[in-house]
Amino acid sequence: MKRVVIPARHRSRNQAGMFSRRAIDLWSEGPIDMPHKRNPMEAQIRTLTPLELLGPLNDVERKYAPSTLFSAGPMEIPLPRPRVAIIGSRKASAKGLSTAAHIASVLSKREVVIVSGLAEGIDTAAHETAMREGGRTIAVLGTPLNRVYPQKNSQLQQEIMTNHLVISQFPVGYPIQPKNFVMRNRTMALISNASIIVEAGETSGSLHQGWEALRLGRPLFIWKSIVADSSLSWPKKMLRFGALVLTDPKHVLEVLPSSKGISQIVMQI
Amino acid sequence: MQDAYQVMLAIKQDPFGGDPPILMSQRLAKSVQENMSSLPFAYFFQPNTVLVPVPKSSLMLKDTLWVPLRIATALARSGVGSQVDPCLVRITPVRKAASSRASERPKPKDHFASLRVQRRISGPPPNEILLVDDIITRGSTLLGAANRLAEAFPEARIRAFGAMATVSDPADFVALSRPLVGSIQYRPSTEDTIRRP
C-alpha cells in the first residue's frame, strides 16, 4: 500500500481563519473520527488512481479529477456500471426524502449502483434505500475515510465500508474544510454515469455537482417538482445548459451504459 | 440493436474503448481515414474542406465536452479535411431532439433562429464546408445550421457528416456499421424534414 504524505501547507492551515461564519457553523458539530481510528479500518484503505478506479479518462474528465483516491469496501475495482448519483438537500422535505427513496428503489432493482455523498437528508435516503433493496451503493466523502460527517451517519458509513464502497480523495489526516465538499461533488459527478438532483435550494452544494455533470457531458436530471418551483432560479438555468426534467425514474435507464464494457462493441466500427 | 444503442451513448461521451484503448472520436476518424477509398461519401472530404462542428442543442459552459468538435478535430488530425472551424454557435437553447417526442422536436427554423456564425473562417471564404455532427435524428439541426452557414458563405458548397443516424423503427435497423450517403429535405407543409434513408 502506498504511503501518503500530506503537504505541510495542509497540515498547518488554520481552518477557522479561512472561512465565513456560515462555513464555520457547518462544522459546529464537527466531523468525528471513525470508531477504532488508526487501526484495522485504516489498514483496509486502498490507494487508487482514477485510471484504476474508472478506466482511462478523456481530457475533459481529467480536468478536475483527483490524482489519487482512497477507497474502503469490498466492491470490485474498476467500479461496476452503471452508476447514478442521487443527491440533494441535507434538510430535505418529507416529499423529497420519499422521492429520493423511490428513485433509488427503482434504479437499485435494475442493478444500478447508487452513488451519493453520505450527507443527511437526500443522500442518506438514497444510500439506505439502495441497501434495503439489496442493491449496491458508493459513498463519496468530503472527509478522509477515517472521519465521519455528519456524526449521525457513523453507522451508515461503517455499513457501506463493510458491504459496499466508500471513496474519498482526501488522505487520512487531510484537514477538513468546506471547499473539500465542492471538490468531492465534482468527483462524484465524474464517478457517476448520470446525476439526479432531487431537491436543492439556491445555495446547495448539489449544484456544484450538477454543473460539473453538464460540463462532463453526462446526463443531469432535475426532479420535476423542483423544476416547477417558481422560487428557484437554478433549475431553469441548468435546463438551458442541457439538464433534463425527470418525471419518472425509469427514464434514467434509457441514458445509462450497459454493465458490460464498450470495448468489444466498438471494435465493430 | 442494443449494441448500436450502447455505441450511440458512447459516441455522446467520447470515452476510451477497444484494445488498445483509444477515444471514440479518434476511432471514428481512424475508421474514416482507413476506409476512405471505399466510403460512399469519400468525396465529402476534399483537401480544402473546412470542418464545422455542429453546436449542442443547449448552451455550453467553458470546457464542456463538445463531441462534434472532438470528432472534427480527430478527422482533421487524421488528414481528413483541411481545418476545423467552430464558427457556429448556439445563442439560445432548443429542446434535445433525442429526448423529445416527435411533435415537440425543434424544427429547422428553430435551429436557424438559435444559431449564429460568430466569426469568419480564417483566410479566403471556403469553397467546401462539411458540417460535422455526432448523432443525426431527423436532420433538423443540420438543415438549420446549413442555412445559417449558407447565409454567411453564399459561394460555399455545404454538406454534412454524422457519425451515426438513428432509426425510428427498430425493424429498419440493418447493421451497426453501414456507411451511406443520404439526403435531408425540407418539407414546407409541416415545416419539418424528410431524411432519406
Tab-separated table of N, CA and C in Angstrom, chain A residues 56-64 81 193 211-212 214-219 239-244 253-258 260 262-269, chain B residues 3-7 9-19 21 23-24 27-28 31 56-65 70 91-93 96 99 176-177:
chain	number	residue	atom	x	y	z
A	56	PRO	N	-9.532	4.614	-18.335
A	56	PRO	CA	-8.928	5.829	-18.892
A	56	PRO	C	-9.942	6.971	-19.002
A	57	LEU	N	-9.479	8.194	-18.699
A	57	LEU	CA	-10.351	9.378	-18.754
A	57	LEU	C	-9.956	10.240	-19.947
A	58	ASN	N	-10.946	10.868	-20.578
A	58	ASN	CA	-10.612	11.826	-21.629
A	58	ASN	C	-10.181	13.153	-20.984
A	59	ASP	N	-9.725	14.090	-21.799
A	59	ASP	CA	-9.155	15.329	-21.258
A	59	ASP	C	-10.179	16.159	-20.490
A	60	VAL	N	-11.441	16.125	-20.908
A	60	VAL	CA	-12.480	16.879	-20.187
A	60	VAL	C	-12.682	16.267	-18.803
A	61	GLU	N	-12.652	14.959	-18.729
A	61	GLU	CA	-12.827	14.271	-17.443
A	61	GLU	C	-11.608	14.467	-16.542
A	62	ARG	N	-10.438	14.569	-17.144
A	62	ARG	CA	-9.207	14.691	-16.331
A	62	ARG	C	-9.085	16.050	-15.662
A	63	LYS	N	-9.798	17.066	-16.178
A	63	LYS	CA	-9.569	18.439	-15.724
A	63	LYS	C	-9.661	18.586	-14.196
A	64	TYR	N	-10.709	18.050	-13.590
A	64	TYR	CA	-10.867	18.176	-12.135
A	64	TYR	C	-10.724	16.832	-11.419
A	81	ARG	N	-20.652	-0.895	-13.525
A	81	ARG	CA	-21.537	0.073	-14.158
A	81	ARG	C	-22.931	-0.536	-14.279
A	193	ASN	N	-22.360	7.902	-13.978
A	193	ASN	CA	-22.741	7.973	-15.390
A	193	ASN	C	-23.872	8.983	-15.605
A	211	TRP	N	-23.496	21.253	-12.185
A	211	TRP	CA	-22.736	21.985	-13.216
A	211	TRP	C	-21.589	21.142	-13.754
A	212	GLU	N	-20.951	20.391	-12.877
A	212	GLU	CA	-19.843	19.562	-13.337
A	212	GLU	C	-20.346	18.430	-14.236
A	214	LEU	N	-22.868	18.582	-16.198
A	214	LEU	CA	-23.142	19.210	-17.505
A	214	LEU	C	-21.850	19.452	-18.267
A	215	ARG	N	-20.825	19.906	-17.567
A	215	ARG	CA	-19.537	20.152	-18.233
A	215	ARG	C	-18.953	18.842	-18.782
A	216	LEU	N	-19.148	17.777	-18.055
A	216	LEU	CA	-18.624	16.469	-18.484
A	216	LEU	C	-19.448	15.852	-19.612
A	217	GLY	N	-20.596	16.462	-19.907
A	217	GLY	CA	-21.467	15.890	-20.934
A	217	GLY	C	-22.247	14.688	-20.437
A	218	ARG	N	-22.347	14.540	-19.117
A	218	ARG	CA	-23.118	13.435	-18.532
A	218	ARG	C	-24.564	13.901	-18.319
A	219	PRO	N	-25.521	12.987	-18.447
A	219	PRO	CA	-26.907	13.381	-18.216
A	219	PRO	C	-27.108	13.896	-16.784
A	239	LEU	N	-31.443	23.940	-17.029
A	239	LEU	CA	-32.154	23.395	-18.190
A	239	LEU	C	-31.651	24.041	-19.479
A	240	ARG	N	-31.299	25.315	-19.422
A	240	ARG	CA	-30.766	25.997	-20.616
A	240	ARG	C	-29.400	25.437	-21.011
A	241	PHE	N	-28.707	24.851	-20.040
A	241	PHE	CA	-27.385	24.289	-20.321
A	241	PHE	C	-27.433	22.764	-20.505
A	242	GLY	N	-28.626	22.221	-20.658
A	242	GLY	CA	-28.716	20.823	-21.060
A	242	GLY	C	-29.260	19.854	-20.023
A	243	ALA	N	-29.632	20.334	-18.828
A	243	ALA	CA	-30.232	19.414	-17.848
A	243	ALA	C	-31.602	18.956	-18.344
A	244	LEU	N	-32.046	17.829	-17.814
A	244	LEU	CA	-33.324	17.243	-18.239
A	244	LEU	C	-34.268	17.160	-17.045
A	253	LEU	N	-32.839	5.112	-16.990
A	253	LEU	CA	-32.259	3.875	-17.527
A	253	LEU	C	-31.936	3.997	-19.016
A	254	GLU	N	-32.690	4.867	-19.712
A	254	GLU	CA	-32.510	4.997	-21.170
A	254	GLU	C	-31.178	5.638	-21.553
A	255	VAL	N	-30.548	6.322	-20.621
A	255	VAL	CA	-29.302	7.020	-20.971
A	255	VAL	C	-28.074	6.369	-20.333
A	256	LEU	N	-28.271	5.214	-19.705
A	256	LEU	CA	-27.152	4.606	-18.977
A	256	LEU	C	-26.403	3.578	-19.825
A	257	PRO	N	-25.093	3.531	-19.682
A	257	PRO	CA	-24.338	2.481	-20.360
A	257	PRO	C	-24.679	1.123	-19.747
A	258	SER	N	-24.488	0.081	-20.517
A	258	SER	CA	-24.768	-1.258	-20.001
A	258	SER	C	-23.662	-1.650	-19.024
A	260	LYS	N	-21.804	-4.207	-19.215
A	260	LYS	CA	-20.599	-4.706	-19.895
A	260	LYS	C	-19.857	-3.535	-20.533
A	262	ILE	N	-17.702	-1.196	-23.199
A	262	ILE	CA	-17.959	-0.813	-24.577
A	262	ILE	C	-16.879	-1.350	-25.518
A	263	SER	N	-15.772	-1.802	-24.934
A	263	SER	CA	-14.601	-2.141	-25.745
A	263	SER	C	-14.891	-3.129	-26.863
A	264	GLN	N	-15.592	-4.218	-26.551
A	264	GLN	CA	-15.840	-5.236	-27.572
A	264	GLN	C	-16.792	-4.728	-28.652
A	265	ILE	N	-17.745	-3.902	-28.235
A	265	ILE	CA	-18.729	-3.398	-29.198
A	265	ILE	C	-18.068	-2.449	-30.186
A	266	VAL	N	-17.224	-1.547	-29.684
A	266	VAL	CA	-16.655	-0.527	-30.574
A	266	VAL	C	-15.668	-1.122	-31.573
A	267	MET	N	-15.173	-2.325	-31.282
A	267	MET	CA	-14.251	-2.942	-32.236
A	267	MET	C	-14.940	-3.209	-33.578
A	268	GLN	N	-16.282	-3.222	-33.561
A	268	GLN	CA	-17.014	-3.471	-34.806
A	268	GLN	C	-17.043	-2.252	-35.716
A	269	ILE	N	-16.675	-1.088	-35.195
A	269	ILE	CA	-16.738	0.130	-36.011
A	269	ILE	C	-15.544	0.193	-36.959
B	3	ASP	N	-26.495	-3.228	-29.016
B	3	ASP	CA	-25.111	-2.795	-29.158
B	3	ASP	C	-25.052	-1.419	-29.818
B	4	ALA	N	-25.888	-1.220	-30.827
B	4	ALA	CA	-25.896	0.068	-31.537
B	4	ALA	C	-26.288	1.193	-30.578
B	5	TYR	N	-27.241	0.912	-29.705
B	5	TYR	CA	-27.667	1.930	-28.740
B	5	TYR	C	-26.523	2.261	-27.786
B	6	GLN	N	-25.779	1.241	-27.381
B	6	GLN	CA	-24.640	1.479	-26.490
B	6	GLN	C	-23.541	2.279	-27.202
B	7	VAL	N	-23.356	1.998	-28.498
B	7	VAL	CA	-22.374	2.780	-29.252
B	7	VAL	C	-22.820	4.240	-29.337
B	9	LEU	N	-24.606	5.882	-27.173
B	9	LEU	CA	-24.322	6.502	-25.875
B	9	LEU	C	-22.832	6.797	-25.741
B	10	ALA	N	-22.005	5.875	-26.239
B	10	ALA	CA	-20.549	6.067	-26.139
B	10	ALA	C	-20.086	7.224	-27.023
B	11	ILE	N	-20.668	7.344	-28.212
B	11	ILE	CA	-20.285	8.467	-29.086
B	11	ILE	C	-20.542	9.791	-28.369
B	12	LYS	N	-21.633	9.852	-27.630
B	12	LYS	CA	-22.006	11.103	-26.946
B	12	LYS	C	-21.089	11.437	-25.775
B	13	GLN	N	-20.298	10.458	-25.319
B	13	GLN	CA	-19.432	10.692	-24.153
B	13	GLN	C	-17.952	10.737	-24.515
B	14	ASP	N	-17.606	10.257	-25.683
B	14	ASP	CA	-16.223	10.149	-26.150
B	14	ASP	C	-15.293	9.476	-25.130
B	15	PRO	N	-15.650	8.262	-24.724
B	15	PRO	CA	-14.777	7.538	-23.787
B	15	PRO	C	-13.668	6.806	-24.540
B	16	PHE	N	-12.736	6.253	-23.789
B	16	PHE	CA	-11.752	5.339	-24.355
B	16	PHE	C	-12.422	3.966	-24.499
B	17	GLY	N	-12.054	3.247	-25.539
B	17	GLY	CA	-12.592	1.899	-25.713
B	17	GLY	C	-11.724	1.121	-26.679
B	18	GLY	N	-11.970	-0.182	-26.762
B	18	GLY	CA	-11.215	-1.023	-27.683
B	18	GLY	C	-9.900	-1.470	-27.086
B	19	ASP	N	-9.170	-2.213	-27.863
B	19	ASP	CA	-7.882	-2.743	-27.408
B	19	ASP	C	-6.859	-2.604	-28.537
B	21	PRO	N	-6.913	0.793	-26.037
B	21	PRO	CA	-7.971	1.791	-25.889
B	21	PRO	C	-7.626	3.110	-26.573
B	23	LEU	N	-9.769	6.964	-27.887
B	23	LEU	CA	-11.011	7.717	-27.753
B	23	LEU	C	-11.965	7.357	-28.888
B	24	MET	N	-13.244	7.372	-28.596
B	24	MET	CA	-14.248	7.065	-29.614
B	24	MET	C	-14.127	8.009	-30.804
B	27	ARG	N	-11.355	6.831	-32.879
B	27	ARG	CA	-11.698	5.574	-33.556
B	27	ARG	C	-12.537	5.859	-34.808
B	28	LEU	N	-13.496	6.774	-34.669
B	28	LEU	CA	-14.334	7.128	-35.816
B	28	LEU	C	-13.479	7.730	-36.934
B	31	SER	N	-11.378	5.123	-38.601
B	31	SER	CA	-12.196	4.287	-39.475
B	31	SER	C	-12.455	4.988	-40.805
B	56	LYS	N	-24.127	22.030	-29.720
B	56	LYS	CA	-25.094	21.274	-28.924
B	56	LYS	C	-26.433	22.011	-28.939
B	57	SER	N	-27.482	21.312	-28.559
B	57	SER	CA	-28.799	21.954	-28.522
B	57	SER	C	-28.901	22.939	-27.353
B	58	SER	N	-28.085	22.718	-26.332
B	58	SER	CA	-28.114	23.599	-25.152
B	58	SER	C	-26.985	24.629	-25.248
B	59	LEU	N	-26.997	25.564	-24.329
B	59	LEU	CA	-25.853	26.455	-24.178
B	59	LEU	C	-24.708	25.625	-23.594
B	60	MET	N	-23.490	26.118	-23.709
B	60	MET	CA	-22.345	25.337	-23.222
B	60	MET	C	-21.515	26.131	-22.225
B	61	LEU	N	-21.128	25.481	-21.139
B	61	LEU	CA	-20.181	26.057	-20.195
B	61	LEU	C	-18.788	26.002	-20.818
B	62	LYS	N	-17.884	26.795	-20.264
B	62	LYS	CA	-16.493	26.733	-20.705
B	62	LYS	C	-15.950	25.314	-20.458
B	63	ASP	N	-15.180	24.808	-21.389
B	63	ASP	CA	-14.540	23.487	-21.279
B	63	ASP	C	-15.524	22.315	-21.267
B	64	THR	N	-16.727	22.559	-21.768
B	64	THR	CA	-17.712	21.470	-21.838
B	64	THR	C	-17.337	20.475	-22.929
B	65	LEU	N	-17.644	19.214	-22.685
B	65	LEU	CA	-17.453	18.186	-23.705
B	65	LEU	C	-18.315	18.545	-24.914
B	70	ARG	N	-14.830	17.419	-31.187
B	70	ARG	CA	-13.803	16.396	-30.967
B	70	ARG	C	-13.706	15.471	-32.185
B	91	ILE	N	-26.964	30.432	-29.665
B	91	ILE	CA	-27.164	31.603	-28.792
B	91	ILE	C	-28.398	31.471	-27.905
B	92	THR	N	-29.317	30.601	-28.293
B	92	THR	CA	-30.444	30.275	-27.403
B	92	THR	C	-30.638	28.759	-27.453
B	93	PRO	N	-30.936	28.139	-26.320
B	93	PRO	CA	-31.068	26.672	-26.329
B	93	PRO	C	-32.348	26.224	-27.021
B	96	LYS	N	-33.707	19.080	-26.867
B	96	LYS	CA	-32.919	17.985	-27.452
B	96	LYS	C	-33.853	17.105	-28.275
B	99	SER	N	-34.371	13.447	-26.853
B	99	SER	CA	-35.165	13.216	-25.648
B	99	SER	C	-36.546	13.879	-25.737
B	176	LEU	N	-24.637	-2.328	-37.427
B	176	LEU	CA	-24.015	-1.307	-36.583
B	176	LEU	C	-23.194	-0.339	-37.432
B	177	SER	N	-22.490	-0.869	-38.399
B	177	SER	CA	-21.670	-0.022	-39.260
B	177	SER	C	-22.135	-0.172	-40.702
